[in-house]
Coordinates of C-alpha atoms in Angstrom, one line a residue:
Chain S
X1 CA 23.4 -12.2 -4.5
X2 CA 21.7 -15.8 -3.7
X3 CA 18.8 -17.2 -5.3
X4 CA 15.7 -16.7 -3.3
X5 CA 12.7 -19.4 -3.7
X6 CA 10.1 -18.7 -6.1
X7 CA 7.4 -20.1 -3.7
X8 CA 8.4 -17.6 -1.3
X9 CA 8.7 -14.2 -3.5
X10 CA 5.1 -13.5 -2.3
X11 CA 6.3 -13.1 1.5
X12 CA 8.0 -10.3 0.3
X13 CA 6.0 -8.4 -1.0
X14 CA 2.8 -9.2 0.1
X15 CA 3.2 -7.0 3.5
X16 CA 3.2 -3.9 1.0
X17 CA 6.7 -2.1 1.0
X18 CA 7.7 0.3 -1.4
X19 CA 10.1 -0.9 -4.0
X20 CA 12.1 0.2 -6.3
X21 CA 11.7 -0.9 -10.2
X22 CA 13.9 -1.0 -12.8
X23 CA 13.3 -0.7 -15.8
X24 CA 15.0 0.1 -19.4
X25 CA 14.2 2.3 -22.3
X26 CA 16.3 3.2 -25.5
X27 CA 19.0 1.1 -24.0
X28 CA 19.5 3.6 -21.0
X29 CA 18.6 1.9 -17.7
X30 CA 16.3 4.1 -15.0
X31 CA 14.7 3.5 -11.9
X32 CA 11.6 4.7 -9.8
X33 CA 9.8 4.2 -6.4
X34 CA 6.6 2.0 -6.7
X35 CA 4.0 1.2 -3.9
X36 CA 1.0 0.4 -6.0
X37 CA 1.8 -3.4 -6.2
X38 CA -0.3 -6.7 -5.0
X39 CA 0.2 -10.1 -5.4
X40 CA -1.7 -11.8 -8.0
X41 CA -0.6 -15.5 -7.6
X42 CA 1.9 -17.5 -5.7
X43 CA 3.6 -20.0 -8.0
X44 CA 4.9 -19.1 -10.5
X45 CA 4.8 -15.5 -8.5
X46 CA 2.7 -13.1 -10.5
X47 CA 1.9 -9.9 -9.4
X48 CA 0.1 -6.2 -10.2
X49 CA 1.6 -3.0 -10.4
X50 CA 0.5 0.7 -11.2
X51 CA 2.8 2.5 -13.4
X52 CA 1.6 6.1 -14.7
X53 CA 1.9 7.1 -18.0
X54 CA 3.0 10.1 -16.8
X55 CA 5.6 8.6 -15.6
X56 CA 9.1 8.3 -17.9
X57 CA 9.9 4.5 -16.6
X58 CA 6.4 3.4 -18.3
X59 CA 7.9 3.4 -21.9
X60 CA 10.0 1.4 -21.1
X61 CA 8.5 -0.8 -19.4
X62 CA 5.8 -1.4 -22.2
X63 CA 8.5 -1.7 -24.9
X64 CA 10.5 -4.1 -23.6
X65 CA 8.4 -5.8 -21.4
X66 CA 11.4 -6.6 -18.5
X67 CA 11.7 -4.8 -15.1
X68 CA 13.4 -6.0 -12.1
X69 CA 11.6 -5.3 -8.5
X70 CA 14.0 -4.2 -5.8
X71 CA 13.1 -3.8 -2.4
X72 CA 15.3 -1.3 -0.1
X73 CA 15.6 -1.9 3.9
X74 CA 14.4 1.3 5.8
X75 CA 18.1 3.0 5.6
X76 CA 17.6 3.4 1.8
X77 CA 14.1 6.1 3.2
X78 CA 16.3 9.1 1.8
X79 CA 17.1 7.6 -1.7
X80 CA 13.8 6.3 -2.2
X81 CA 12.6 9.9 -1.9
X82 CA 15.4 11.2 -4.3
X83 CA 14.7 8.2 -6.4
X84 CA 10.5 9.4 -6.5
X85 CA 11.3 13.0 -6.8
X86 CA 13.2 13.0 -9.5
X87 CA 13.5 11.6 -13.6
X88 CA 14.7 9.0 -15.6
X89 CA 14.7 11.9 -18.5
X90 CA 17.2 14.0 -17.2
X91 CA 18.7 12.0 -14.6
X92 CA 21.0 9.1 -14.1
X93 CA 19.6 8.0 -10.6
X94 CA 21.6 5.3 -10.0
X95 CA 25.0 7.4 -10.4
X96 CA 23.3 10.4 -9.1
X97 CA 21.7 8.5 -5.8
X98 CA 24.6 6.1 -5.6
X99 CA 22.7 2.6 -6.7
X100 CA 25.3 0.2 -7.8
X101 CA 23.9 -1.5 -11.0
X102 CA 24.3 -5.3 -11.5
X103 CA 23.6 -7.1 -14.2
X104 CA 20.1 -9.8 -13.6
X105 CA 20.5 -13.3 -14.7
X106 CA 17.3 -13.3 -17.4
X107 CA 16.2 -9.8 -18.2
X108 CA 17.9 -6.5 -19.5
X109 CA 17.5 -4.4 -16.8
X110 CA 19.3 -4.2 -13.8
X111 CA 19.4 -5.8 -9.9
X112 CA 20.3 -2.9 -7.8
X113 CA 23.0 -3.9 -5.1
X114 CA 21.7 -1.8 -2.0
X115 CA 18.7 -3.6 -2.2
X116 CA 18.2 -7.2 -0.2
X117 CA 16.3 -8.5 -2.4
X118 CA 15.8 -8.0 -6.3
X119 CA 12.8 -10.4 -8.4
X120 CA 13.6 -10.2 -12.1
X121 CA 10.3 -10.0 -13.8
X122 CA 8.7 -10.2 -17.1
X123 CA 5.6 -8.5 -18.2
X124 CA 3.2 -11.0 -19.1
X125 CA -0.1 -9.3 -19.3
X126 CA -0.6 -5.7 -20.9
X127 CA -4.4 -5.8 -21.2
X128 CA -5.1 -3.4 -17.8
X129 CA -2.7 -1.1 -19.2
X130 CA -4.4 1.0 -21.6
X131 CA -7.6 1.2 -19.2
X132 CA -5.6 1.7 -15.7
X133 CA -2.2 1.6 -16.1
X134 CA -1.4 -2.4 -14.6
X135 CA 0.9 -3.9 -15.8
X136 CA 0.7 -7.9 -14.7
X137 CA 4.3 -9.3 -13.7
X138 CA 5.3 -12.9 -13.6
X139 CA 9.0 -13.2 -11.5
X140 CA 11.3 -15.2 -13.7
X141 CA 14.0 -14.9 -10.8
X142 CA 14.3 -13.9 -7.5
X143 CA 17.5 -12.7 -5.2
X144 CA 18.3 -12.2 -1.6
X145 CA 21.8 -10.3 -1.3
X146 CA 23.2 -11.4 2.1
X147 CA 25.1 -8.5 2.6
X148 CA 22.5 -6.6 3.0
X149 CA 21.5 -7.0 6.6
X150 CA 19.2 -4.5 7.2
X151 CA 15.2 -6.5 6.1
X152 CA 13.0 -3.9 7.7
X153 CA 11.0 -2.3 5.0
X154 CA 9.3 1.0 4.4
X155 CA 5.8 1.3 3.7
X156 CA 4.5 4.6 2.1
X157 CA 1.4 7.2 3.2
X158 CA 2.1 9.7 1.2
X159 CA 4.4 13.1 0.9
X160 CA 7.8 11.5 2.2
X161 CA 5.8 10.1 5.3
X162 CA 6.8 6.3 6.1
X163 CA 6.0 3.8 8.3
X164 CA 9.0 1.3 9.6
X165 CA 8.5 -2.3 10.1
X166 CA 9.1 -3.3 13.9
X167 CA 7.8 -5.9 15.8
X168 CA 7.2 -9.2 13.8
X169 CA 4.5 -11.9 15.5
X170 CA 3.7 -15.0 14.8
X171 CA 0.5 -16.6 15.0
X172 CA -0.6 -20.3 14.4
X173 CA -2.2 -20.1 11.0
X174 CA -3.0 -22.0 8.3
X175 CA -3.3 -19.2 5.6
X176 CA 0.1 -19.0 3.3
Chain J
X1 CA -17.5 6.7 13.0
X2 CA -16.3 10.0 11.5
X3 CA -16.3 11.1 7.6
X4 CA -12.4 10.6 6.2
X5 CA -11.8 12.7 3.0
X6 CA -11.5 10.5 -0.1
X7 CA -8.7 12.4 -1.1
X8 CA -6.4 10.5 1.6
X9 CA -8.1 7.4 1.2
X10 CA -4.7 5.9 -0.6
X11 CA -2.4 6.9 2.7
X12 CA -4.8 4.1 4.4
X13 CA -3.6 1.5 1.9
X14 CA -0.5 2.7 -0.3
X15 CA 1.4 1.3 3.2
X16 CA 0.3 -2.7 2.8
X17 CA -2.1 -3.3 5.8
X18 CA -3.8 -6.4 6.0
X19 CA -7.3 -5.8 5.8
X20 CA -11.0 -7.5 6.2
X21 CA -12.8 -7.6 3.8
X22 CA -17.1 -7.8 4.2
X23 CA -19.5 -8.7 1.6
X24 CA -22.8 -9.9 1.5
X25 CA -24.0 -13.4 0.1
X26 CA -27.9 -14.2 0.0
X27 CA -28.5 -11.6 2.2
X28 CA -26.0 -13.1 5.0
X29 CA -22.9 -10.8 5.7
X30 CA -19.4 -12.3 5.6
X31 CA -15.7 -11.2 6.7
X32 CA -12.4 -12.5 5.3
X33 CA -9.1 -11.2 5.8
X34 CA -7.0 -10.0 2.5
X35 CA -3.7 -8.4 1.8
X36 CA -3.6 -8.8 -2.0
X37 CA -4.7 -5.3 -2.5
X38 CA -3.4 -1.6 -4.3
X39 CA -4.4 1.3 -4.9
X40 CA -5.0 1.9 -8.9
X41 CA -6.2 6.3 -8.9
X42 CA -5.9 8.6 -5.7
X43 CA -9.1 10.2 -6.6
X44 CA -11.9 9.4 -6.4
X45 CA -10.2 6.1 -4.7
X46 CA -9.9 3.1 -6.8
X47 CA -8.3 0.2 -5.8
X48 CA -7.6 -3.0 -7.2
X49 CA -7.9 -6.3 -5.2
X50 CA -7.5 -10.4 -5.3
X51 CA -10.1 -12.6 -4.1
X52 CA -9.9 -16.0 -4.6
X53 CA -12.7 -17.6 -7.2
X54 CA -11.6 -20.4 -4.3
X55 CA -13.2 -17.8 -1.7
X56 CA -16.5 -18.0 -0.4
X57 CA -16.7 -14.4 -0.5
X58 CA -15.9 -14.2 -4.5
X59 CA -19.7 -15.5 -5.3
X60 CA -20.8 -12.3 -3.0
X61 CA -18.5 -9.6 -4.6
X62 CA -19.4 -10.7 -8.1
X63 CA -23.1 -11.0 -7.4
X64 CA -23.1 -7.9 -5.1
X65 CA -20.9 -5.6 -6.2
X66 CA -20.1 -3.7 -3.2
X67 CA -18.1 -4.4 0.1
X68 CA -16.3 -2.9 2.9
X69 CA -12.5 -2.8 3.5
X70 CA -12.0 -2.3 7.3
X71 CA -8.3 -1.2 8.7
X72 CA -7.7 -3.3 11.7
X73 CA -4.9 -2.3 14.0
X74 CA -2.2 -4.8 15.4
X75 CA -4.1 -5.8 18.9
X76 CA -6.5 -7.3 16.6
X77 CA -3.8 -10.1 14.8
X78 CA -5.8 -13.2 16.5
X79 CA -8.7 -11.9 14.7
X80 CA -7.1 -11.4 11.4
X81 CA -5.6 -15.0 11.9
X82 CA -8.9 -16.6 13.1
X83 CA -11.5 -15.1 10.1
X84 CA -8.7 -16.1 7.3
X85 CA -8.8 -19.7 8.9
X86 CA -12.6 -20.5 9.0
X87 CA -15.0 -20.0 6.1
X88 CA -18.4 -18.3 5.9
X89 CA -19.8 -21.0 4.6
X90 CA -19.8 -22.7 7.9
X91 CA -19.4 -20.1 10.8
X92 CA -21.0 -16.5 11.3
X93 CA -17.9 -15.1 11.8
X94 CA -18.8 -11.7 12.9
X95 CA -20.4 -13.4 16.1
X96 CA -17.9 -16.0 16.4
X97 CA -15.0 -13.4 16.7
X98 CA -16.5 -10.7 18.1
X99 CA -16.5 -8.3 15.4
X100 CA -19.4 -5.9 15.2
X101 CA -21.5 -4.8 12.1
X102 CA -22.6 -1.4 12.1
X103 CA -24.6 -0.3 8.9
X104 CA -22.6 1.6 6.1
X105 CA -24.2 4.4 4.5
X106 CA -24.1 3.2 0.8
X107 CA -23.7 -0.4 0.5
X108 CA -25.4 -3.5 1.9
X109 CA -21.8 -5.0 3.8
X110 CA -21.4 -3.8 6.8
X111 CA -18.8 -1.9 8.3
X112 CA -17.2 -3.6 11.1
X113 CA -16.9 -1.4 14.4
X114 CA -13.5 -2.7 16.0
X115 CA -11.5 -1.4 12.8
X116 CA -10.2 2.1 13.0
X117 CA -10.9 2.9 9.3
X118 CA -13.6 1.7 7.3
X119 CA -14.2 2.1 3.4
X120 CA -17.1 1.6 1.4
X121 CA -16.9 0.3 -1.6
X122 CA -18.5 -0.1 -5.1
X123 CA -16.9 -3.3 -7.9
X124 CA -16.6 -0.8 -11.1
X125 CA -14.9 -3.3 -13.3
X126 CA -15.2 -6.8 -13.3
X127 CA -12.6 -7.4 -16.4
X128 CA -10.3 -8.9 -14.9
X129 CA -11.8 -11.0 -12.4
X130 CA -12.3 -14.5 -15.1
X131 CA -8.6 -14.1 -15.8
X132 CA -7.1 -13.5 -12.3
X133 CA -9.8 -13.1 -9.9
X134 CA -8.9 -9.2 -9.8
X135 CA -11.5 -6.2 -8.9
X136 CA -11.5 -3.0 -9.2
X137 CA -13.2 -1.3 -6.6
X138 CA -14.1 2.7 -6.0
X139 CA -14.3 3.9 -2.8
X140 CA -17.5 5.9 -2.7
X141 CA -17.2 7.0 1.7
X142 CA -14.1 6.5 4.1
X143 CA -14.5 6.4 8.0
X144 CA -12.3 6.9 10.4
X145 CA -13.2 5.6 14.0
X146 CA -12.0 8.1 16.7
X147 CA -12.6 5.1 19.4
X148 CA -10.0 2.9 17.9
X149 CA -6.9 4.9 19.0
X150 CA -4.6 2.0 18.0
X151 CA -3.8 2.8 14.3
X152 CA -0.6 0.7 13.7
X153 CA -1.7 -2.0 11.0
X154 CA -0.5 -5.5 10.2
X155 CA 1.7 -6.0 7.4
X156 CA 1.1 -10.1 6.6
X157 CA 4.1 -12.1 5.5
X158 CA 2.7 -15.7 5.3
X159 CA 1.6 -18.1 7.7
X160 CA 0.8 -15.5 10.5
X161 CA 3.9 -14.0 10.6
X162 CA 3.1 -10.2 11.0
X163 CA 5.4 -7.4 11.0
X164 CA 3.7 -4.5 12.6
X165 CA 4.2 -0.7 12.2
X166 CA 6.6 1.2 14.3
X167 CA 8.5 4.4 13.7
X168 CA 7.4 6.5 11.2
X169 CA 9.2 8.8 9.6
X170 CA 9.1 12.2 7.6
X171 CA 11.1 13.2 4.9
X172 CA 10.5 16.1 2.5
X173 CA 8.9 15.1 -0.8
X174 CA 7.0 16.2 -3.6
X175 CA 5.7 12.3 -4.1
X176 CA 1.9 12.3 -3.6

């Protein structure tokens, strides 16, 4: 892994694709697919995310306040399904989707290695939570992993269905 | 334009697209482009979005309290680029980029015809908006536009750099 610019963590995810977060609870690390996310703020990188409290990763996440944002290149479609289908309550997804765990610089739970890039993150506002489920993330750390080639991302509509990144443009603008 | 059930409101933006934005400020319409935006509940549709206190559309979506989110598709990039450059405090841009108003049913923006979706929307929580300029909007009526056959979106990654939809894919899941 090599460190990725903080004042450029928002080009990731600001084009929308799903993610992968991971997150631990009662010392057992677990992971889940995550498209409600936006930006928030560009430096220091701060973003929104919707987790569920239906969901088993939001326990964690509330408790110890650390989660790492991974984002998977379009080969990774199957496991992100696997990953979204299943849970962290009776599963161990990483051994059981084959996500290699490595260990983040600053928080507790894990960079995934099959990912090509990984933001290490620290909740720093729980006040949406209890009214809509937001947690607000501030990026303590962010990775690229060069041997991951692959950069196209997935973006999710719903039941499975994704759209692949293609064609990128570039237009004379001033808007960062 | 043609009724789009609220139900599959999120599969518009779960997937990243940039969008515009309209509001009304003093009675004058205005358009700005935004990708800082999730979905919070599937239904009814509520999203969460940023708009910069910076902004000269923030003073309308406070005051206001509704707007329109209109889905442009990737032949319309120049636009996108040219209403995030210019300010509506200076330049009707609707006229100055050829983008058309057509009356929404239930709030004063308009909705903007060359977009192939079109969502109207209602601010139902204004919380957060002193500490990080975030709204939460409900959608209260979706359109689809069966004239805009383009429907690949923009996903923005700074500075005009666009990746565009391309393949999509379909893999079985359970995952709303």
């Amino acid at each position: 892994m090599k460190p990725f610019a903080l004042s450029k963590v928002y080009q990731l995810l600001e084009p929308g694709p799903v993610v992968l977060l991971t997150t631990v609870r009662r010392g057992t690390a677990n992971v889940v697919a995550m498209s409600w996310h936006m930006m928030v703020e560009f430096e220091p990188p701060q973003l929104a995310c919707v987790v569920s409290n239906a969901n088993y990763s939001f326990g964690g996440l509330r408790a110890v306040r650390e989660c790492v944002i991974a984002v998977p290149a379009s080969h990774l479609a199957p496991v992100v399904v696997k990953v979204g289908n299943s849970c962290g309550c009776d599963t161990d997804k990483f051994a059981a989707f084959g996500l290699t765990k490595v260990p983040a610089a600053s928080v507790t739970p894990p960079l995934i290695e099959e990912c090509f890039a990984n933001l290490e993150c620290k909740v720093t506002d729980t006040r949406f939570v209890n009214k809509c489920n937001i947690f607000i993330l501030t990026v303590l750390k962010a990775w690229i992993n060069p041997a991951q080639k692959n950069r196209k991302t997935l973006h999710h509509s719903g039941y499975g269905k994704f759209v692949i990144d293609a064609q990128a443009i570039k237009l004379k603008s001033r808007m960062r």
